[in-house]
Amino acid sequence: MNPWKLPGVGDEVAYDPERLAVVTDIRKGVFYLRRPGVKEWPVNDPASLTVRRTRVERIAAGDFQ
């Protein structure tokens, strides 16, 4: 993945080296993440996120069933 490209809604991202979440929304330029059992939260620096799997890859893997 291009490191200069920001993630999109539905992408699975690493926000810490060992922690994954999904981009659930982008409101007025603010990215929001969610992971199981945790409420949605805003991200201060979306450039710090690393895309692990795109939405398309997650769909192909059956994550949306």
Tab-separated table of N, CA, C and O in Angstrom:
chain	number	residue	atom	x	y	z
A	1	MET	N	0.846	-1.179	0.000
A	1	MET	CA	0.000	0.000	0.000
A	1	MET	C	0.884	1.231	0.000
A	1	MET	O	1.914	1.284	0.656
A	2	ASN	N	0.474	2.235	-0.717
A	2	ASN	CA	1.186	3.503	-0.773
A	2	ASN	C	1.155	4.179	0.599
A	2	ASN	O	0.097	4.469	1.119
A	3	PRO	N	2.322	4.437	1.226
A	3	PRO	CA	2.323	5.016	2.569
A	3	PRO	C	1.780	6.443	2.616
A	3	PRO	O	1.456	6.941	3.686
A	4	TRP	N	1.648	7.098	1.486
A	4	TRP	CA	1.168	8.481	1.449
A	4	TRP	C	-0.335	8.563	1.277
A	4	TRP	O	-0.920	9.623	1.379
A	5	LYS	N	-0.978	7.455	1.033
A	5	LYS	CA	-2.423	7.441	0.828
A	5	LYS	C	-3.134	7.211	2.154
A	5	LYS	O	-2.814	6.284	2.889
A	6	LEU	N	-4.094	8.070	2.466
A	6	LEU	CA	-4.858	7.911	3.696
A	6	LEU	C	-5.858	6.773	3.536
A	6	LEU	O	-6.318	6.485	2.436
A	7	PRO	N	-6.210	6.110	4.637
A	7	PRO	CA	-7.187	5.019	4.560
A	7	PRO	C	-8.577	5.539	4.228
A	7	PRO	O	-8.869	6.729	4.397
A	8	GLY	N	-9.422	4.636	3.786
A	8	GLY	CA	-10.808	4.970	3.492
A	8	GLY	C	-11.743	4.268	4.464
A	8	GLY	O	-11.330	3.406	5.241
A	9	VAL	N	-13.006	4.628	4.399
A	9	VAL	CA	-14.014	4.002	5.254
A	9	VAL	C	-14.069	2.509	4.932
A	9	VAL	O	-14.091	2.112	3.770
A	10	GLY	N	-14.046	1.689	5.974
A	10	GLY	CA	-14.079	0.245	5.818
A	10	GLY	C	-12.714	-0.409	5.830
A	10	GLY	O	-12.612	-1.627	5.937
A	11	ASP	N	-11.654	0.383	5.742
A	11	ASP	CA	-10.304	-0.177	5.774
A	11	ASP	C	-9.935	-0.576	7.195
A	11	ASP	O	-10.267	0.115	8.165
A	12	GLU	N	-9.226	-1.681	7.318
A	12	GLU	CA	-8.674	-2.104	8.603
A	12	GLU	C	-7.295	-1.454	8.736
A	12	GLU	O	-6.478	-1.544	7.822
A	13	VAL	N	-7.072	-0.776	9.846
A	13	VAL	CA	-5.834	-0.036	10.036
A	13	VAL	C	-5.164	-0.407	11.354
A	13	VAL	O	-5.816	-0.828	12.302
A	14	ALA	N	-3.848	-0.233	11.388
A	14	ALA	CA	-3.094	-0.347	12.638
A	14	ALA	C	-2.915	1.077	13.149
A	14	ALA	O	-2.433	1.946	12.430
A	15	TYR	N	-3.343	1.301	14.393
A	15	TYR	CA	-3.163	2.625	14.984
A	15	TYR	C	-2.078	2.587	16.044
A	15	TYR	O	-1.649	3.607	16.566
A	16	ASP	N	-1.613	1.408	16.364
A	16	ASP	CA	-0.497	1.093	17.233
A	16	ASP	C	0.129	-0.127	16.580
A	16	ASP	O	-0.549	-0.826	15.835
A	17	PRO	N	1.384	-0.446	16.856
A	17	PRO	CA	1.970	-1.606	16.177
A	17	PRO	C	1.167	-2.902	16.310
A	17	PRO	O	1.103	-3.685	15.380
A	18	GLU	N	0.536	-3.132	17.435
A	18	GLU	CA	-0.190	-4.381	17.670
A	18	GLU	C	-1.702	-4.209	17.750
A	18	GLU	O	-2.404	-5.148	18.101
A	19	ARG	N	-2.236	-3.039	17.465
A	19	ARG	CA	-3.672	-2.787	17.627
A	19	ARG	C	-4.316	-2.436	16.287
A	19	ARG	O	-3.846	-1.550	15.593
A	20	LEU	N	-5.406	-3.163	15.999
A	20	LEU	CA	-6.131	-2.939	14.744
A	20	LEU	C	-7.512	-2.376	15.025
A	20	LEU	O	-8.118	-2.671	16.051
A	21	ALA	N	-8.000	-1.582	14.084
A	21	ALA	CA	-9.350	-1.027	14.143
A	21	ALA	C	-9.822	-0.833	12.706
A	21	ALA	O	-9.072	-1.022	11.755
A	22	VAL	N	-11.081	-0.427	12.567
A	22	VAL	CA	-11.660	-0.171	11.255
A	22	VAL	C	-12.065	1.299	11.177
A	22	VAL	O	-12.623	1.841	12.143
A	23	VAL	N	-11.780	1.918	10.053
A	23	VAL	CA	-12.225	3.292	9.826
A	23	VAL	C	-13.729	3.225	9.569
A	23	VAL	O	-14.177	2.593	8.611
A	24	THR	N	-14.511	3.837	10.461
A	24	THR	CA	-15.966	3.761	10.345
A	24	THR	C	-16.580	4.978	9.672
A	24	THR	O	-17.660	4.882	9.117
A	25	ASP	N	-15.877	6.103	9.725
A	25	ASP	CA	-16.450	7.333	9.177
A	25	ASP	C	-15.354	8.373	9.027
A	25	ASP	O	-14.317	8.301	9.692
A	26	ILE	N	-15.613	9.333	8.151
A	26	ILE	CA	-14.764	10.515	8.025
A	26	ILE	C	-15.726	11.696	8.012
A	26	ILE	O	-16.497	11.862	7.068
A	27	ARG	N	-15.715	12.463	9.090
A	27	ARG	CA	-16.632	13.596	9.232
A	27	ARG	C	-15.840	14.890	9.298
A	27	ARG	O	-15.034	15.077	10.201
A	28	LYS	N	-16.087	15.761	8.333
A	28	LYS	CA	-15.402	17.060	8.276
A	28	LYS	C	-13.893	16.893	8.366
A	28	LYS	O	-13.203	17.637	9.044
A	29	GLY	N	-13.380	15.858	7.722
A	29	GLY	CA	-11.955	15.606	7.683
A	29	GLY	C	-11.403	14.855	8.886
A	29	GLY	O	-10.205	14.584	8.939
A	30	VAL	N	-12.250	14.519	9.842
A	30	VAL	CA	-11.816	13.788	11.027
A	30	VAL	C	-12.136	12.302	10.833
A	30	VAL	O	-13.273	11.943	10.556
A	31	PHE	N	-11.111	11.461	10.982
A	31	PHE	CA	-11.274	10.021	10.836
A	31	PHE	C	-11.736	9.438	12.163
A	31	PHE	O	-11.248	9.829	13.225
A	32	TYR	N	-12.671	8.458	12.096
A	32	TYR	CA	-13.167	7.772	13.281
A	32	TYR	C	-12.885	6.284	13.156
A	32	TYR	O	-13.079	5.697	12.082
A	33	LEU	N	-12.421	5.700	14.254
A	33	LEU	CA	-12.095	4.279	14.293
A	33	LEU	C	-12.999	3.557	15.271
A	33	LEU	O	-13.528	4.160	16.200
A	34	ARG	N	-13.111	2.258	15.061
A	34	ARG	CA	-13.846	1.404	15.998
A	34	ARG	C	-13.202	0.025	15.977
A	34	ARG	O	-12.723	-0.433	14.952
A	35	ARG	N	-13.213	-0.604	17.144
A	35	ARG	CA	-12.799	-2.003	17.235
A	35	ARG	C	-13.785	-2.700	18.150
A	35	ARG	O	-14.505	-2.049	18.912
A	36	PRO	N	-13.866	-4.022	18.094
A	36	PRO	CA	-14.854	-4.747	18.891
A	36	PRO	C	-14.747	-4.413	20.384
A	36	PRO	O	-13.663	-4.386	20.958
A	37	GLY	N	-15.899	-4.116	20.974
A	37	GLY	CA	-15.976	-3.839	22.398
A	37	GLY	C	-15.561	-2.445	22.819
A	37	GLY	O	-15.529	-2.144	24.000
A	38	VAL	N	-15.232	-1.589	21.855
A	38	VAL	CA	-14.785	-0.228	22.166
A	38	VAL	C	-15.624	0.757	21.358
A	38	VAL	O	-15.868	0.544	20.177
A	39	LYS	N	-16.036	1.849	22.003
A	39	LYS	CA	-16.782	2.875	21.286
A	39	LYS	C	-15.917	3.523	20.209
A	39	LYS	O	-14.687	3.536	20.304
A	40	GLU	N	-16.581	4.077	19.227
A	40	GLU	CA	-15.916	4.800	18.152
A	40	GLU	C	-15.140	5.985	18.737
A	40	GLU	O	-15.607	6.630	19.669
A	41	TRP	N	-13.958	6.284	18.161
A	41	TRP	CA	-13.182	7.431	18.636
A	41	TRP	C	-12.522	8.142	17.456
A	41	TRP	O	-12.242	7.540	16.431
A	42	PRO	N	-12.267	9.461	17.609
A	42	PRO	CA	-11.620	10.227	16.537
A	42	PRO	C	-10.107	10.021	16.557
A	42	PRO	O	-9.517	9.727	17.594
A	43	VAL	N	-9.503	10.192	15.405
A	43	VAL	CA	-8.057	10.070	15.261
A	43	VAL	C	-7.478	11.460	15.034
A	43	VAL	O	-7.928	12.186	14.144
A	44	ASN	N	-6.481	11.825	15.831
A	44	ASN	CA	-5.866	13.146	15.695
A	44	ASN	C	-4.987	13.256	14.454
A	44	ASN	O	-4.928	14.310	13.834
A	45	ASP	N	-4.305	12.174	14.104
A	45	ASP	CA	-3.376	12.196	12.970
A	45	ASP	C	-3.620	11.005	12.051
A	45	ASP	O	-3.014	9.945	12.227
A	46	PRO	N	-4.510	11.154	11.064
A	46	PRO	CA	-4.808	10.015	10.189
A	46	PRO	C	-3.595	9.521	9.400
A	46	PRO	O	-3.558	8.364	9.001
A	47	ALA	N	-2.586	10.367	9.220
A	47	ALA	CA	-1.378	9.929	8.511
A	47	ALA	C	-0.592	8.904	9.326
A	47	ALA	O	0.254	8.193	8.792
A	48	SER	N	-0.885	8.796	10.627
A	48	SER	CA	-0.200	7.820	11.471
A	48	SER	C	-0.786	6.410	11.339
A	48	SER	O	-0.209	5.456	11.841
A	49	LEU	N	-1.909	6.286	10.662
A	49	LEU	CA	-2.564	4.986	10.489
A	49	LEU	C	-1.909	4.208	9.359
A	49	LEU	O	-1.546	4.773	8.330
A	50	THR	N	-1.784	2.910	9.542
A	50	THR	CA	-1.237	2.035	8.509
A	50	THR	C	-2.331	1.084	8.059
A	50	THR	O	-2.902	0.353	8.879
A	51	VAL	N	-2.650	1.100	6.782
A	51	VAL	CA	-3.684	0.211	6.254
A	51	VAL	C	-3.147	-1.214	6.237
A	51	VAL	O	-2.106	-1.490	5.647
A	52	ARG	N	-3.857	-2.113	6.904
A	52	ARG	CA	-3.493	-3.532	6.911
A	52	ARG	C	-4.260	-4.274	5.834
A	52	ARG	O	-3.720	-5.129	5.153
A	53	ARG	N	-5.572	-3.969	5.721
A	53	ARG	CA	-6.421	-4.546	4.660
A	53	ARG	C	-7.421	-3.488	4.233
A	53	ARG	O	-8.036	-2.828	5.062
A	54	THR	N	-7.581	-3.352	2.930
A	54	THR	CA	-8.568	-2.410	2.412
A	54	THR	C	-9.971	-2.995	2.576
A	54	THR	O	-10.135	-4.193	2.844
A	55	ARG	N	-10.957	-2.151	2.391
A	55	ARG	CA	-12.353	-2.601	2.456
A	55	ARG	C	-12.593	-3.719	1.444
A	55	ARG	O	-13.246	-4.720	1.736
A	56	VAL	N	-12.047	-3.564	0.249
A	56	VAL	CA	-12.206	-4.570	-0.813
A	56	VAL	C	-11.596	-5.903	-0.371
A	56	VAL	O	-12.197	-6.962	-0.577
A	57	GLU	N	-10.434	-5.869	0.253
A	57	GLU	CA	-9.795	-7.100	0.734
A	57	GLU	C	-10.614	-7.735	1.861
A	57	GLU	O	-10.731	-8.957	1.933
A	58	ARG	N	-11.194	-6.913	2.719
A	58	ARG	CA	-12.028	-7.428	3.806
A	58	ARG	C	-13.296	-8.076	3.269
A	58	ARG	O	-13.728	-9.108	3.766
A	59	ILE	N	-13.878	-7.496	2.240
A	59	ILE	CA	-15.073	-8.083	1.608
A	59	ILE	C	-14.709	-9.439	0.985
A	59	ILE	O	-15.431	-10.420	1.162
A	60	ALA	N	-13.581	-9.479	0.279
A	60	ALA	CA	-13.142	-10.726	-0.358
A	60	ALA	C	-12.870	-11.819	0.670
A	60	ALA	O	-13.094	-13.005	0.405
A	61	ALA	N	-12.448	-11.426	1.872
A	61	ALA	CA	-12.166	-12.391	2.941
A	61	ALA	C	-13.422	-12.804	3.689
A	61	ALA	O	-13.365	-13.666	4.571
A	62	GLY	N	-14.561	-12.193	3.370
A	62	GLY	CA	-15.815	-12.558	4.006
A	62	GLY	C	-16.060	-11.859	5.334
A	62	GLY	O	-16.893	-12.329	6.135
A	63	ASP	N	-15.398	-10.772	5.600
A	63	ASP	CA	-15.577	-10.043	6.865
A	63	ASP	C	-16.951	-9.391	7.020
A	63	ASP	O	-17.314	-9.020	8.119
A	64	PHE	N	-17.690	-9.243	5.943
A	64	PHE	CA	-18.961	-8.523	5.997
A	64	PHE	C	-20.159	-9.441	5.918
A	64	PHE	O	-21.230	-9.044	5.515
A	65	GLN	N	-20.025	-10.697	6.313
A	65	GLN	CA	-21.129	-11.630	6.245
A	65	GLN	C	-21.983	-11.552	7.472
A	65	GLN	O	-21.666	-11.225	8.522
